[in-house]
PDB file of C-alpha atoms in Angstrom:
ATOM      1  CA  UNK A  10      22.307   8.265 -29.453  1.00  0.00           C
ATOM      2  CA  UNK A  11      23.094   5.857 -26.299  1.00  0.00           C
ATOM      3  CA  UNK A  12      24.189   8.751 -24.059  1.00  0.00           C
ATOM      4  CA  UNK A  13      20.938  10.696 -25.304  1.00  0.00           C
ATOM      5  CA  UNK A  14      18.888   7.792 -24.630  1.00  0.00           C
ATOM      6  CA  UNK A  15      20.465   7.398 -21.024  1.00  0.00           C
ATOM      7  CA  UNK A  16      19.840  10.718 -20.080  1.00  0.00           C
ATOM      8  CA  UNK A  17      16.178  10.681 -21.302  1.00  0.00           C
ATOM      9  CA  UNK A  18      15.957   7.332 -19.243  1.00  0.00           C
ATOM     10  CA  UNK A  19      17.404   8.982 -16.023  1.00  0.00           C
ATOM     11  CA  UNK A  20      15.050  12.057 -16.504  1.00  0.00           C
ATOM     12  CA  UNK A  21      11.996   9.883 -17.166  1.00  0.00           C
ATOM     13  CA  UNK A  22      12.961   7.883 -13.852  1.00  0.00           C
ATOM     14  CA  UNK A  23      12.966  10.954 -11.974  1.00  0.00           C
ATOM     15  CA  UNK A  24       9.525  12.046 -13.101  1.00  0.00           C
ATOM     16  CA  UNK A  25       8.115   8.812 -12.765  1.00  0.00           C
ATOM     17  CA  UNK A  26       9.232   8.622  -9.322  1.00  0.00           C
ATOM     18  CA  UNK A  27       7.883  11.540  -8.329  1.00  0.00           C
ATOM     19  CA  UNK A  28       4.402  10.935 -10.182  1.00  0.00           C
ATOM     20  CA  UNK A  29       4.504   7.239  -8.429  1.00  0.00           C
ATOM     21  CA  UNK A  30       4.996   8.827  -4.979  1.00  0.00           C
ATOM     22  CA  UNK A  31       2.692  11.793  -5.339  1.00  0.00           C
ATOM     23  CA  UNK A  32      -0.111  10.435  -7.662  1.00  0.00           C
ATOM     24  CA  UNK A  33      -0.038   6.945  -8.500  1.00  0.00           C
ATOM     25  CA  UNK A  34       0.517   5.795  -4.957  1.00  0.00           C
ATOM     26  CA  UNK A  35      -2.688   7.788  -3.847  1.00  0.00           C
ATOM     27  CA  UNK A  36      -4.830   5.709  -6.683  1.00  0.00           C
ATOM     28  CA  UNK A  37      -3.160   2.499  -5.598  1.00  0.00           C
ATOM     29  CA  UNK A  38      -4.103   3.275  -2.077  1.00  0.00           C
ATOM     30  CA  UNK A  39      -7.754   4.192  -2.778  1.00  0.00           C
ATOM     31  CA  UNK A  40      -8.245   1.015  -4.774  1.00  0.00           C
ATOM     32  CA  UNK A  41      -6.657  -1.325  -1.949  1.00  0.00           C
ATOM     33  CA  UNK A  42      -8.660   0.453   0.816  1.00  0.00           C
ATOM     34  CA  UNK A  43     -12.102  -0.349  -1.049  1.00  0.00           C
ATOM     35  CA  UNK A  44     -11.296  -3.917  -1.679  1.00  0.00           C
ATOM     36  CA  UNK A  45     -10.037  -4.081   1.951  1.00  0.00           C
ATOM     37  CA  UNK A  46     -13.226  -2.298   3.197  1.00  0.00           C
ATOM     38  CA  UNK A  47     -15.377  -4.855   1.303  1.00  0.00           C
ATOM     39  CA  UNK A  48     -13.529  -7.889   2.775  1.00  0.00           C
ATOM     40  CA  UNK A  49     -13.529  -6.755   6.346  1.00  0.00           C
ATOM     41  CA  UNK A  50     -17.146  -5.584   6.109  1.00  0.00           C
ATOM     42  CA  UNK A  51     -18.148  -9.156   4.992  1.00  0.00           C
ATOM     43  CA  UNK A  52     -16.128 -10.520   7.753  1.00  0.00           C
ATOM     44  CA  UNK A  53     -17.914  -8.557  10.444  1.00  0.00           C
ATOM     45  CA  UNK A  54     -21.133  -9.333   9.081  1.00  0.00           C
ATOM     46  CA  UNK A  55     -20.409 -12.982   9.349  1.00  0.00           C
ATOM     47  CA  UNK A  56     -18.711 -12.802  12.682  1.00  0.00           C
ATOM     48  CA  UNK A  57     -15.135 -14.105  11.311  1.00  0.00           C
ATOM     49  CA  UNK A  58     -13.118 -10.996  11.716  1.00  0.00           C
ATOM     50  CA  UNK A  59      -9.934 -11.607  13.270  1.00  0.00           C
ATOM     51  CA  UNK A  60      -9.482 -10.849  17.167  1.00  0.00           C
ATOM     52  CA  UNK A  61      -5.996 -12.325  17.418  1.00  0.00           C
ATOM     53  CA  UNK A  62      -2.914 -13.184  15.378  1.00  0.00           C
ATOM     54  CA  UNK A  63      -4.872 -15.783  13.726  1.00  0.00           C
ATOM     55  CA  UNK A  64      -7.905 -15.755  11.537  1.00  0.00           C
ATOM     56  CA  UNK A  65     -11.172 -17.454  12.385  1.00  0.00           C
ATOM     57  CA  UNK A  66      -9.646 -20.939  11.641  1.00  0.00           C
ATOM     58  CA  UNK A  67      -6.470 -20.274  13.514  1.00  0.00           C
ATOM     59  CA  UNK A  68      -4.155 -19.562  10.701  1.00  0.00           C
ATOM     60  CA  UNK A  69      -1.895 -16.956  11.245  1.00  0.00           C
ATOM     61  CA  UNK A  70      -2.839 -13.884   9.626  1.00  0.00           C
ATOM     62  CA  UNK A  71      -0.950 -12.940   6.400  1.00  0.00           C
ATOM     63  CA  UNK A  72       0.378  -9.392   6.128  1.00  0.00           C
ATOM     64  CA  UNK A  73      -2.222  -7.072   4.466  1.00  0.00           C
ATOM     65  CA  UNK A  74      -5.131  -8.817   6.099  1.00  0.00           C
ATOM     66  CA  UNK A  75      -7.773  -6.477   7.086  1.00  0.00           C
ATOM     67  CA  UNK A  76      -8.170  -6.377  10.994  1.00  0.00           C
ATOM     68  CA  UNK A  77      -9.873  -3.229  11.992  1.00  0.00           C
ATOM     69  CA  UNK A  78     -11.341   0.194  10.621  1.00  0.00           C
ATOM     70  CA  UNK A  79     -10.247   3.640  12.284  1.00  0.00           C
ATOM     71  CA  UNK A  80     -12.374   6.578  12.233  1.00  0.00           C
ATOM     72  CA  UNK A  81     -10.755  10.024  13.235  1.00  0.00           C
ATOM     73  CA  UNK A  82     -13.406  12.590  12.174  1.00  0.00           C
ATOM     74  CA  UNK A  83     -11.196  15.570  13.119  1.00  0.00           C
ATOM     75  CA  UNK A  84      -9.002  14.736  10.293  1.00  0.00           C
ATOM     76  CA  UNK A  85     -11.221  12.907   7.847  1.00  0.00           C
ATOM     77  CA  UNK A  86      -9.677   9.667   8.355  1.00  0.00           C
ATOM     78  CA  UNK A  87     -11.572   6.603   7.743  1.00  0.00           C
ATOM     79  CA  UNK A  88      -9.269   3.801   6.733  1.00  0.00           C
ATOM     80  CA  UNK A  89      -8.993  -0.100   7.198  1.00  0.00           C
ATOM     81  CA  UNK A  90      -6.260  -1.121   9.266  1.00  0.00           C
ATOM     82  CA  UNK A  91      -4.193  -4.076   7.996  1.00  0.00           C
ATOM     83  CA  UNK A  92      -1.958  -6.621   9.655  1.00  0.00           C
ATOM     84  CA  UNK A  93       1.710  -5.892   9.389  1.00  0.00           C
ATOM     85  CA  UNK A  94       3.616  -2.599   9.155  1.00  0.00           C
ATOM     86  CA  UNK A  95       6.433  -3.340   6.655  1.00  0.00           C
ATOM     87  CA  UNK A  96       6.771  -0.704   3.647  1.00  0.00           C
ATOM     88  CA  UNK A  97       5.083  -2.911   1.274  1.00  0.00           C
ATOM     89  CA  UNK A  98       2.214  -3.686   3.720  1.00  0.00           C
ATOM     90  CA  UNK A  99       1.862   0.109   4.513  1.00  0.00           C
ATOM     91  CA  UNK A 100       0.883   0.534   0.638  1.00  0.00           C
ATOM     92  CA  UNK A 101      -2.682  -0.566   1.431  1.00  0.00           C
ATOM     93  CA  UNK A 102      -3.228   1.534   4.445  1.00  0.00           C
ATOM     94  CA  UNK A 103      -2.448   1.948   8.148  1.00  0.00           C
ATOM     95  CA  UNK A 104      -0.667  -1.113   9.846  1.00  0.00           C
ATOM     96  CA  UNK A 105      -1.114  -2.889  13.131  1.00  0.00           C
ATOM     97  CA  UNK A 106       2.101  -3.831  14.536  1.00  0.00           C
ATOM     98  CA  UNK A 107       1.809  -7.760  14.898  1.00  0.00           C
ATOM     99  CA  UNK A 108       3.461  -8.123  18.396  1.00  0.00           C
ATOM    100  CA  UNK A 109       1.023  -5.763  19.980  1.00  0.00           C
ATOM    101  CA  UNK A 110      -2.852  -6.519  20.969  1.00  0.00           C
ATOM    102  CA  UNK A 111      -5.465  -5.422  18.866  1.00  0.00           C
ATOM    103  CA  UNK A 112      -6.976  -1.934  19.530  1.00  0.00           C
ATOM    104  CA  UNK A 113      -9.349  -2.138  22.582  1.00  0.00           C
ATOM    105  CA  UNK A 114      -7.839  -5.229  24.111  1.00  0.00           C
ATOM    106  CA  UNK A 115      -5.813  -5.091  27.257  1.00  0.00           C
ATOM    107  CA  UNK A 116      -2.564  -3.812  27.059  1.00  0.00           C
ATOM    108  CA  UNK A 117      -0.722  -1.687  24.400  1.00  0.00           C
ATOM    109  CA  UNK A 118      -1.744  -1.544  20.810  1.00  0.00           C
ATOM    110  CA  UNK A 119       0.357   0.018  18.133  1.00  0.00           C
ATOM    111  CA  UNK A 120      -0.921   1.310  14.617  1.00  0.00           C
ATOM    112  CA  UNK A 121       1.542   2.805  12.168  1.00  0.00           C
ATOM    113  CA  UNK A 122       0.608   4.811   9.037  1.00  0.00           C
ATOM    114  CA  UNK A 123       2.348   6.822   6.253  1.00  0.00           C
ATOM    115  CA  UNK A 124       2.545  10.408   6.352  1.00  0.00           C
ATOM    116  CA  UNK A 125       2.682  11.173   2.685  1.00  0.00           C
ATOM    117  CA  UNK A 126       2.728   8.283   0.164  1.00  0.00           C
ATOM    118  CA  UNK A 127       0.081   5.909  -0.513  1.00  0.00           C
ATOM    119  CA  UNK A 128      -2.838   8.222   0.700  1.00  0.00           C
ATOM    120  CA  UNK A 129      -0.826   9.649   3.793  1.00  0.00           C
ATOM    121  CA  UNK A 130      -3.612   8.468   6.291  1.00  0.00           C
ATOM    122  CA  UNK A 131      -1.514   9.765   9.401  1.00  0.00           C
ATOM    123  CA  UNK A 132      -0.161  12.872   7.648  1.00  0.00           C
ATOM    124  CA  UNK A 133      -2.093  15.141  10.235  1.00  0.00           C
ATOM    125  CA  UNK A 134      -2.285  13.120  13.347  1.00  0.00           C
ATOM    126  CA  UNK A 135       0.103  15.554  15.210  1.00  0.00           C
ATOM    127  CA  UNK A 136      -2.790  17.981  14.920  1.00  0.00           C
ATOM    128  CA  UNK A 137      -4.717  15.814  17.451  1.00  0.00           C
ATOM    129  CA  UNK A 138      -5.004  17.525  20.838  1.00  0.00           C
ATOM    130  CA  UNK A 139      -5.662  15.868  24.423  1.00  0.00           C
ATOM    131  CA  UNK A 140      -9.283  15.148  24.908  1.00  0.00           C
ATOM    132  CA  UNK A 141     -10.080  14.322  21.364  1.00  0.00           C
ATOM    133  CA  UNK A 142     -11.809  11.161  20.662  1.00  0.00           C
ATOM    134  CA  UNK A 143     -11.822   8.498  17.699  1.00  0.00           C
ATOM    135  CA  UNK A 144     -13.025   5.181  17.224  1.00  0.00           C
ATOM    136  CA  UNK A 145     -11.689   1.732  15.922  1.00  0.00           C
ATOM    137  CA  UNK A 146     -13.753  -1.112  15.057  1.00  0.00           C
ATOM    138  CA  UNK A 147     -12.535  -4.574  15.266  1.00  0.00           C
ATOM    139  CA  UNK A 148     -14.213  -7.841  15.482  1.00  0.00           C
ATOM    140  CA  UNK A 149     -14.934  -7.025  19.099  1.00  0.00           C
ATOM    141  CA  UNK A 150     -17.107  -4.128  18.121  1.00  0.00           C
ATOM    142  CA  UNK A 151     -16.299  -0.155  18.297  1.00  0.00           C
ATOM    143  CA  UNK A 152     -13.563   0.956  20.634  1.00  0.00           C
ATOM    144  CA  UNK A 153     -13.707   4.396  21.726  1.00  0.00           C
ATOM    145  CA  UNK A 154     -10.441   6.155  22.450  1.00  0.00           C
ATOM    146  CA  UNK A 155      -9.507   9.355  23.892  1.00  0.00           C
ATOM    147  CA  UNK A 156      -6.182  11.199  23.072  1.00  0.00           C
ATOM    148  CA  UNK A 157      -3.715  11.687  25.880  1.00  0.00           C
ATOM    149  CA  UNK A 158      -1.122  13.606  23.952  1.00  0.00           C
ATOM    150  CA  UNK A 159       1.516  13.959  21.133  1.00  0.00           C
ATOM    151  CA  UNK A 160       5.011  13.441  21.654  1.00  0.00           C
ATOM    152  CA  UNK A 161       8.387  12.985  19.838  1.00  0.00           C
ATOM    153  CA  UNK A 162      11.637  11.370  20.611  1.00  0.00           C
ATOM    154  CA  UNK A 163      12.994  12.378  23.718  1.00  0.00           C
ATOM    155  CA  UNK A 164       9.821  13.353  25.329  1.00  0.00           C
ATOM    156  CA  UNK A 165       8.895  11.311  28.542  1.00  0.00           C
ATOM    157  CA  UNK A 166       6.709   8.123  27.639  1.00  0.00           C
ATOM    158  CA  UNK A 167       3.537   7.467  29.539  1.00  0.00           C
ATOM    159  CA  UNK A 168       3.605   4.847  32.237  1.00  0.00           C
ATOM    160  CA  UNK A 169       2.436   1.354  31.233  1.00  0.00           C
ATOM    161  CA  UNK A 170      -1.085   0.753  31.568  1.00  0.00           C
ATOM    162  CA  UNK A 171      -2.484  -0.642  34.575  1.00  0.00           C
ATOM    163  CA  UNK A 172      -4.084  -4.174  34.639  1.00  0.00           C
ATOM    164  CA  UNK A 173      -7.440  -4.060  32.883  1.00  0.00           C
ATOM    165  CA  UNK A 174      -6.604  -0.972  30.761  1.00  0.00           C
ATOM    166  CA  UNK A 175      -5.903  -0.485  27.166  1.00  0.00           C
ATOM    167  CA  UNK A 176      -3.963   1.989  25.251  1.00  0.00           C
ATOM    168  CA  UNK A 177      -3.309   2.751  21.652  1.00  0.00           C
ATOM    169  CA  UNK A 178      -0.137   4.434  19.948  1.00  0.00           C
ATOM    170  CA  UNK A 179      -0.502   5.954  16.743  1.00  0.00           C
ATOM    171  CA  UNK A 180       2.889   6.581  14.775  1.00  0.00           C
ATOM    172  CA  UNK A 181       4.067   8.207  11.663  1.00  0.00           C
ATOM    173  CA  UNK A 182       6.845  10.134  10.236  1.00  0.00           C
ATOM    174  CA  UNK A 183       7.439  13.740  11.527  1.00  0.00           C
ATOM    175  CA  UNK A 184       8.457  16.553   9.345  1.00  0.00           C
ATOM    176  CA  UNK A 185       7.747  17.866   5.777  1.00  0.00           C
ATOM    177  CA  UNK A 186       6.362  15.302   3.224  1.00  0.00           C
ATOM    178  CA  UNK A 187       9.197  12.660   2.102  1.00  0.00           C
ATOM    179  CA  UNK A 188      11.731  14.790   4.509  1.00  0.00           C
ATOM    180  CA  UNK A 189      11.302  12.835   7.762  1.00  0.00           C
ATOM    181  CA  UNK A 190      13.056  14.314  10.756  1.00  0.00           C
ATOM    182  CA  UNK A 191      11.843  11.589  13.376  1.00  0.00           C
ATOM    183  CA  UNK A 192       8.736   9.882  14.774  1.00  0.00           C
ATOM    184  CA  UNK A 193       5.533  11.445  15.798  1.00  0.00           C
ATOM    185  CA  UNK A 194       3.587   9.426  18.501  1.00  0.00           C
ATOM    186  CA  UNK A 195      -0.091  10.070  19.653  1.00  0.00           C
ATOM    187  CA  UNK A 196      -1.098   8.258  22.779  1.00  0.00           C
ATOM    188  CA  UNK A 197      -4.641   7.314  23.439  1.00  0.00           C
ATOM    189  CA  UNK A 198      -6.655   5.874  26.135  1.00  0.00           C
ATOM    190  CA  UNK A 199      -9.575   3.368  25.691  1.00  0.00           C
ATOM    191  CA  UNK A 200     -12.846   4.888  27.260  1.00  0.00           C
ATOM    192  CA  UNK A 201     -15.226   2.028  26.170  1.00  0.00           C
ATOM    193  CA  UNK A 202     -15.099  -1.500  27.630  1.00  0.00           C
ATOM    194  CA  UNK A 203     -11.857  -3.216  27.486  1.00  0.00           C
ATOM    195  CA  UNK A 204     -11.940  -6.483  25.425  1.00  0.00           C
ATOM    196  CA  UNK A 205      -9.996  -9.805  25.882  1.00  0.00           C
ATOM    197  CA  UNK A 206      -6.593 -10.042  24.374  1.00  0.00           C
ATOM    198  CA  UNK A 207      -6.132 -12.474  21.748  1.00  0.00           C
ATOM    199  CA  UNK A 208      -3.225 -14.992  21.338  1.00  0.00           C
ATOM    200  CA  UNK A 209      -0.133 -13.587  19.890  1.00  0.00           C
ATOM    201  CA  UNK A 210       2.731 -15.674  18.382  1.00  0.00           C
ATOM    202  CA  UNK A 211       4.981 -12.532  17.492  1.00  0.00           C
ATOM    203  CA  UNK A 212       7.027 -11.164  19.993  1.00  0.00           C
ATOM    204  CA  UNK A 213       8.940  -7.818  19.772  1.00  0.00           C
ATOM    205  CA  UNK A 214      11.865  -9.662  19.684  1.00  0.00           C
ATOM    206  CA  UNK A 215      10.745 -11.809  16.661  1.00  0.00           C
ATOM    207  CA  UNK A 216       9.390  -8.863  14.951  1.00  0.00           C
ATOM    208  CA  UNK A 217      10.951  -8.390  11.368  1.00  0.00           C
ATOM    209  CA  UNK A 218      13.420  -5.538  11.174  1.00  0.00           C
ATOM    210  CA  UNK A 219      11.356  -4.198   8.263  1.00  0.00           C
ATOM    211  CA  UNK A 220       8.231  -3.903  10.486  1.00  0.00           C
ATOM    212  CA  UNK A 221       9.904  -1.469  12.893  1.00  0.00           C
ATOM    213  CA  UNK A 222       9.186   2.372  12.776  1.00  0.00           C
ATOM    214  CA  UNK A 223      10.934   4.059   9.912  1.00  0.00           C
ATOM    215  CA  UNK A 224      12.464   0.810   8.344  1.00  0.00           C
ATOM    216  CA  UNK A 225      13.203   0.056   5.077  1.00  0.00           C
ATOM    217  CA  UNK A 226      12.398  -3.125   3.205  1.00  0.00           C
ATOM    218  CA  UNK A 227      15.169  -4.685   1.099  1.00  0.00           C
ATOM    219  CA  UNK A 228      13.576  -8.011   0.526  1.00  0.00           C
ATOM    220  CA  UNK A 229      12.510  -6.754  -2.968  1.00  0.00           C
ATOM    221  CA  UNK A 230      15.890  -5.511  -4.007  1.00  0.00           C
ATOM    222  CA  UNK A 231      15.891  -8.417  -6.388  1.00  0.00           C
ATOM    223  CA  UNK A 232      12.723  -7.323  -8.134  1.00  0.00           C
ATOM    224  CA  UNK A 233      14.444  -3.758  -8.448  1.00  0.00           C
ATOM    225  CA  UNK A 234      17.469  -5.533 -10.142  1.00  0.00           C
ATOM    226  CA  UNK A 235      15.406  -7.387 -12.688  1.00  0.00           C
ATOM    227  CA  UNK A 236      13.492  -4.148 -13.324  1.00  0.00           C
ATOM    228  CA  UNK A 237      16.700  -2.151 -14.007  1.00  0.00           C
ATOM    229  CA  UNK A 238      17.899  -5.088 -16.340  1.00  0.00           C
ATOM    230  CA  UNK A 239      14.696  -5.007 -18.393  1.00  0.00           C
ATOM    231  CA  UNK A 240      14.923  -1.024 -18.568  1.00  0.00           C
ATOM    232  CA  UNK A 241      18.458  -1.274 -20.016  1.00  0.00           C
ATOM    233  CA  UNK A 242      17.415  -4.349 -22.487  1.00  0.00           C
ATOM    234  CA  UNK A 243      14.537  -1.993 -23.450  1.00  0.00           C
ATOM    235  CA  UNK A 244      16.807   0.787 -24.267  1.00  0.00           C
ATOM    236  CA  UNK A 245      19.380  -1.158 -26.072  1.00  0.00           C
ATOM    237  CA  UNK A 246      16.477  -2.618 -28.073  1.00  0.00           C
ATOM    238  CA  UNK A 247      15.228   0.592 -29.010  1.00  0.00           C
ATOM    239  CA  UNK A 248      18.635   1.988 -30.169  1.00  0.00           C
ATOM    240  CA  UNK A 249      18.935  -1.131 -32.561  1.00  0.00           C
ATOM    241  CA  UNK A 250      15.604  -0.513 -33.810  1.00  0.00           C
ATOM    242  CA  UNK A 251      16.112   3.093 -34.553  1.00  0.00           C
ATOM    243  CA  UNK A 252      19.112   2.279 -36.661  1.00  0.00           C
ATOM    244  CA  UNK A 253      17.487  -0.798 -38.380  1.00  0.00           C
ATOM    245  CA  UNK A 254      13.822   0.419 -38.903  1.00  0.00           C
ATOM    246  CA  UNK A 255      13.611   4.158 -38.278  1.00  0.00           C
ATOM    247  CA  UNK A 256      12.387   6.588 -35.783  1.00  0.00           C
ATOM    248  CA  UNK A 257       8.729   6.411 -36.415  1.00  0.00           C
ATOM    249  CA  UNK A 258       8.285   2.602 -35.664  1.00  0.00           C
ATOM    250  CA  UNK A 259      10.868   2.487 -32.894  1.00  0.00           C
ATOM    251  CA  UNK A 260       8.547   5.254 -30.931  1.00  0.00           C
ATOM    252  CA  UNK A 261       5.552   3.425 -31.639  1.00  0.00           C
ATOM    253  CA  UNK A 262       6.897  -0.091 -30.506  1.00  0.00           C
ATOM    254  CA  UNK A 263       9.319   1.141 -27.776  1.00  0.00           C
ATOM    255  CA  UNK A 264       7.554   4.152 -25.950  1.00  0.00           C
ATOM    256  CA  UNK A 265       4.867   1.849 -24.263  1.00  0.00           C
ATOM    257  CA  UNK A 266       7.544  -0.499 -23.191  1.00  0.00           C
ATOM    258  CA  UNK A 267       9.781   2.157 -22.009  1.00  0.00           C
ATOM    259  CA  UNK A 268       6.876   3.864 -19.954  1.00  0.00           C
ATOM    260  CA  UNK A 269       6.186   0.443 -18.475  1.00  0.00           C
ATOM    261  CA  UNK A 270       9.662  -0.141 -17.479  1.00  0.00           C
ATOM    262  CA  UNK A 271      10.527   3.216 -16.177  1.00  0.00           C
ATOM    263  CA  UNK A 272       7.062   2.822 -13.913  1.00  0.00           C
ATOM    264  CA  UNK A 273       7.990  -0.537 -12.704  1.00  0.00           C
ATOM    265  CA  UNK A 274      11.456   0.726 -11.587  1.00  0.00           C
ATOM    266  CA  UNK A 275       9.882   3.587  -9.645  1.00  0.00           C
ATOM    267  CA  UNK A 276       7.650   1.731  -7.986  1.00  0.00           C
ATOM    268  CA  UNK A 277      10.321  -0.856  -6.746  1.00  0.00           C
ATOM    269  CA  UNK A 278      12.544   2.312  -5.848  1.00  0.00           C
ATOM    270  CA  UNK A 279       9.599   3.578  -3.671  1.00  0.00           C
ATOM    271  CA  UNK A 280       9.362   0.318  -1.797  1.00  0.00           C
ATOM    272  CA  UNK A 281      12.916   1.036  -0.418  1.00  0.00           C
ATOM    273  CA  UNK A 282      11.862   4.351   1.257  1.00  0.00           C
ATOM    274  CA  UNK A 283      11.100   4.176   5.155  1.00  0.00           C
ATOM    275  CA  UNK A 284       8.113   2.507   5.877  1.00  0.00           C
ATOM    276  CA  UNK A 285       6.187   5.682   7.436  1.00  0.00           C
ATOM    277  CA  UNK A 286       6.705   8.086   4.671  1.00  0.00           C
TER     278      UNK A 286
END
C-alpha cells in the first residue's frame, strides 16, 4: 500500500510539475500582469512612477515593483516590466536588472524575460530584425527603440554607447522551450529623446547571484523542504486512514489535501529552474 501510494505521489508530482509550468504559471502571470498594470497606470496618472532605483519617497524599490510597460507590436507583447530579475520576480513579467539605468535613460538598460514559463513574454524576441521599433513607457514618458540586431554567446558585442546615448538589451533563454542552449540578446538603440539617469545604489558587483541571466534561486529551498514534509505526512496519514476508516472516507478527506500538497511542491520546484526559462 505504501509503495503504491509513493508511486502515485511521484506520478502526481510529475503531472503537477508539467501542468504548473505549462498552464498554471500562465494563469498566474496573467493575474500578476493585470494587478501590476493597474498599479503602474495609477502611478503614471499621479506622477509617482519611479525614475530611479528608489520610489517617489526615495525608498529603495522592492523586487517586483512595476517600473515600465514594454510594447513590441510585432510579437504581440504588452507587458509590465518589474524591478529585479530573480526567478521568483520574473514570474510576474519581464524584469529590469536593477544595476542598470531605466530604459530611455543615458547608458545601457537590461530587461530580462522568460522564454516559456509564466507567460513566456520574451519567447519570440529572436524574431526581431534590425530596423524594427518598439516602445517602453516609463515615468519619464514613452521611449522609442530601434532594433540593432540579435546576437548569441560568442557574437561580437556592440561598442559602448557614446555620451548622451541610450541603449536597451533584451535577454531571454535560447533554444526549445524548457531546454535552453544559451542566452539570446536583442540590442536596441533609443531613437527618441534621451532621459536623465536616476540614481542607482546597486552595482554589477553587488547584484545578487540569482539576478544574473540563467541563474537559479535557492533562497526558497527551505520552503520546498517543508512542502515535501507536508506531502509525506499527508501520504502517511492517508495510509493510516485507509486502514482505519476505509477507502471512501479516505478519498473524500485526503484527495484535496494531496492535490494541494502536490501543487505546492511542484510550484517550489519550478522556482528552482533558471530564471529565463
